[in-house]
Amino acid sequence: MSEEQPERPKAPELSGVDLARQALVAAKEQARARGAAAQQKKQARRGGLRSGARADGRDPLPLGAAINRLITERGWETPAAVGGVMGRWPQLVGPEVAQHCEPQKYDEDARVLTVQCDSTAWATQLRLLAPTLVARLNEDLGHGTVKVIKVLGPGGPARRYGALRAPGSKGPGDTYG
């Protein structure tokens, strides 16, 4: 048995108008390529791209928009928001609490806000208010931004070093082992 292959229809030969269309398309592509190359040479001679009538990425931005763009590109949204909280502390906690308690630092990895109080009574009060304050901060900054508020009481008196100090002594705590 001999297998006969079906005849494939041959592509019709182009003539007249079709040849002219094909030649026109090829000429347009070549002209576009030459024009792009000439434009690149021209821009290189002028010292790079120039701004035109339409807005593009090289146009000047207002300062606020430029800062917001920088914050977004660098991934600084959370630290910037927490910095805003430090500036708005009296509005968030109230003037009386803000007078006695001051935010010190924010640890972004652990999501802990450290607050220093000027007395142990205010430190205790802030520890009791901490869950409410964490909820208020997360409502303002976004869920999970602050997990814990670490409350520090007042610092002890400054160590004084004087002439009556024993050589090698670490102060009053060195005798307790």
PDB file of C-alpha atoms in Angstrom, residues 67-146:
ATOM      1  CA  ILE A  67       9.549  62.311  51.114  1.00  0.00           C
ATOM      2  CA  ASN A  68       6.571  59.938  50.909  1.00  0.00           C
ATOM      3  CA  ARG A  69       8.108  58.329  47.811  1.00  0.00           C
ATOM      4  CA  LEU A  70      11.452  57.906  49.609  1.00  0.00           C
ATOM      5  CA  ILE A  71       9.774  56.396  52.698  1.00  0.00           C
ATOM      6  CA  THR A  72       7.857  53.933  50.533  1.00  0.00           C
ATOM      7  CA  GLU A  73      10.875  52.949  48.405  1.00  0.00           C
ATOM      8  CA  ARG A  74      13.063  52.326  51.459  1.00  0.00           C
ATOM      9  CA  GLY A  75      10.390  50.495  53.475  1.00  0.00           C
ATOM     10  CA  TRP A  76      10.412  53.018  56.311  1.00  0.00           C
ATOM     11  CA  GLU A  77       6.628  53.201  56.769  1.00  0.00           C
ATOM     12  CA  THR A  78       6.558  51.671  60.269  1.00  0.00           C
ATOM     13  CA  PRO A  79       9.491  53.648  61.746  1.00  0.00           C
ATOM     14  CA  ALA A  80       8.091  56.856  60.285  1.00  0.00           C
ATOM     15  CA  ALA A  81       4.650  56.132  61.740  1.00  0.00           C
ATOM     16  CA  VAL A  82       6.134  55.363  65.159  1.00  0.00           C
ATOM     17  CA  GLY A  83       8.153  58.571  64.972  1.00  0.00           C
ATOM     18  CA  GLY A  84       4.881  60.372  64.374  1.00  0.00           C
ATOM     19  CA  VAL A  85       3.484  58.755  67.511  1.00  0.00           C
ATOM     20  CA  MET A  86       6.405  60.071  69.518  1.00  0.00           C
ATOM     21  CA  GLY A  87       5.609  63.550  68.254  1.00  0.00           C
ATOM     22  CA  ARG A  88       1.875  63.170  68.998  1.00  0.00           C
ATOM     23  CA  TRP A  89       2.339  61.463  72.373  1.00  0.00           C
ATOM     24  CA  PRO A  90       0.340  64.077  74.367  1.00  0.00           C
ATOM     25  CA  GLN A  91      -2.661  63.716  72.019  1.00  0.00           C
ATOM     26  CA  LEU A  92      -2.587  59.908  72.252  1.00  0.00           C
ATOM     27  CA  VAL A  93      -2.228  59.471  76.021  1.00  0.00           C
ATOM     28  CA  GLY A  94      -3.554  62.760  77.327  1.00  0.00           C
ATOM     29  CA  PRO A  95      -1.696  65.795  78.683  1.00  0.00           C
ATOM     30  CA  GLU A  96      -1.462  64.575  82.289  1.00  0.00           C
ATOM     31  CA  VAL A  97       0.102  61.197  81.411  1.00  0.00           C
ATOM     32  CA  ALA A  98       2.359  62.823  78.804  1.00  0.00           C
ATOM     33  CA  GLN A  99       3.661  65.217  81.454  1.00  0.00           C
ATOM     34  CA  HIS A 100       4.954  62.292  83.538  1.00  0.00           C
ATOM     35  CA  CYS A 101       5.691  59.578  80.931  1.00  0.00           C
ATOM     36  CA  GLU A 102       7.805  59.981  77.808  1.00  0.00           C
ATOM     37  CA  PRO A 103       8.438  57.502  74.961  1.00  0.00           C
ATOM     38  CA  GLN A 104      12.142  56.687  74.658  1.00  0.00           C
ATOM     39  CA  LYS A 105      12.591  54.229  71.787  1.00  0.00           C
ATOM     40  CA  TYR A 106      10.865  51.704  69.546  1.00  0.00           C
ATOM     41  CA  ASP A 107      12.391  48.324  68.724  1.00  0.00           C
ATOM     42  CA  GLU A 108      11.070  47.466  65.262  1.00  0.00           C
ATOM     43  CA  ASP A 109      12.121  43.795  65.358  1.00  0.00           C
ATOM     44  CA  ALA A 110      10.481  43.015  68.719  1.00  0.00           C
ATOM     45  CA  ARG A 111       7.751  45.667  68.202  1.00  0.00           C
ATOM     46  CA  VAL A 112       8.319  47.034  71.705  1.00  0.00           C
ATOM     47  CA  LEU A 113       7.778  50.684  72.664  1.00  0.00           C
ATOM     48  CA  THR A 114       9.860  51.735  75.680  1.00  0.00           C
ATOM     49  CA  VAL A 115       8.419  54.486  77.880  1.00  0.00           C
ATOM     50  CA  GLN A 116      10.237  56.254  80.762  1.00  0.00           C
ATOM     51  CA  CYS A 117       8.181  57.573  83.691  1.00  0.00           C
ATOM     52  CA  ASP A 118       9.320  60.194  86.194  1.00  0.00           C
ATOM     53  CA  SER A 119       8.019  58.336  89.278  1.00  0.00           C
ATOM     54  CA  THR A 120       7.245  54.772  90.293  1.00  0.00           C
ATOM     55  CA  ALA A 121       3.611  55.716  90.822  1.00  0.00           C
ATOM     56  CA  TRP A 122       3.284  56.851  87.192  1.00  0.00           C
ATOM     57  CA  ALA A 123       5.188  53.756  86.027  1.00  0.00           C
ATOM     58  CA  THR A 124       2.662  51.567  87.844  1.00  0.00           C
ATOM     59  CA  GLN A 125      -0.232  53.594  86.405  1.00  0.00           C
ATOM     60  CA  LEU A 126       1.148  53.241  82.868  1.00  0.00           C
ATOM     61  CA  ARG A 127       1.633  49.487  83.321  1.00  0.00           C
ATOM     62  CA  LEU A 128      -2.070  49.254  84.169  1.00  0.00           C
ATOM     63  CA  LEU A 129      -2.967  51.360  81.105  1.00  0.00           C
ATOM     64  CA  ALA A 130      -0.587  49.472  78.774  1.00  0.00           C
ATOM     65  CA  PRO A 131      -3.141  47.100  77.153  1.00  0.00           C
ATOM     66  CA  THR A 132      -5.481  49.993  76.355  1.00  0.00           C
ATOM     67  CA  LEU A 133      -2.592  52.071  75.066  1.00  0.00           C
ATOM     68  CA  VAL A 134      -1.313  49.218  72.859  1.00  0.00           C
ATOM     69  CA  ALA A 135      -4.797  48.882  71.335  1.00  0.00           C
ATOM     70  CA  ARG A 136      -4.987  52.645  70.703  1.00  0.00           C
ATOM     71  CA  LEU A 137      -1.514  52.718  69.112  1.00  0.00           C
ATOM     72  CA  ASN A 138      -2.284  49.737  66.879  1.00  0.00           C
ATOM     73  CA  GLU A 139      -5.541  51.377  65.829  1.00  0.00           C
ATOM     74  CA  ASP A 140      -3.575  54.450  64.794  1.00  0.00           C
ATOM     75  CA  LEU A 141      -0.505  52.736  63.276  1.00  0.00           C
ATOM     76  CA  GLY A 142      -1.869  49.467  61.953  1.00  0.00           C
ATOM     77  CA  HIS A 143      -2.501  46.093  63.552  1.00  0.00           C
ATOM     78  CA  GLY A 144       0.540  44.499  65.221  1.00  0.00           C
ATOM     79  CA  THR A 145       2.817  47.535  65.036  1.00  0.00           C
ATOM     80  CA  VAL A 146       3.229  47.654  68.834  1.00  0.00           C
TER      81      VAL A 146
END
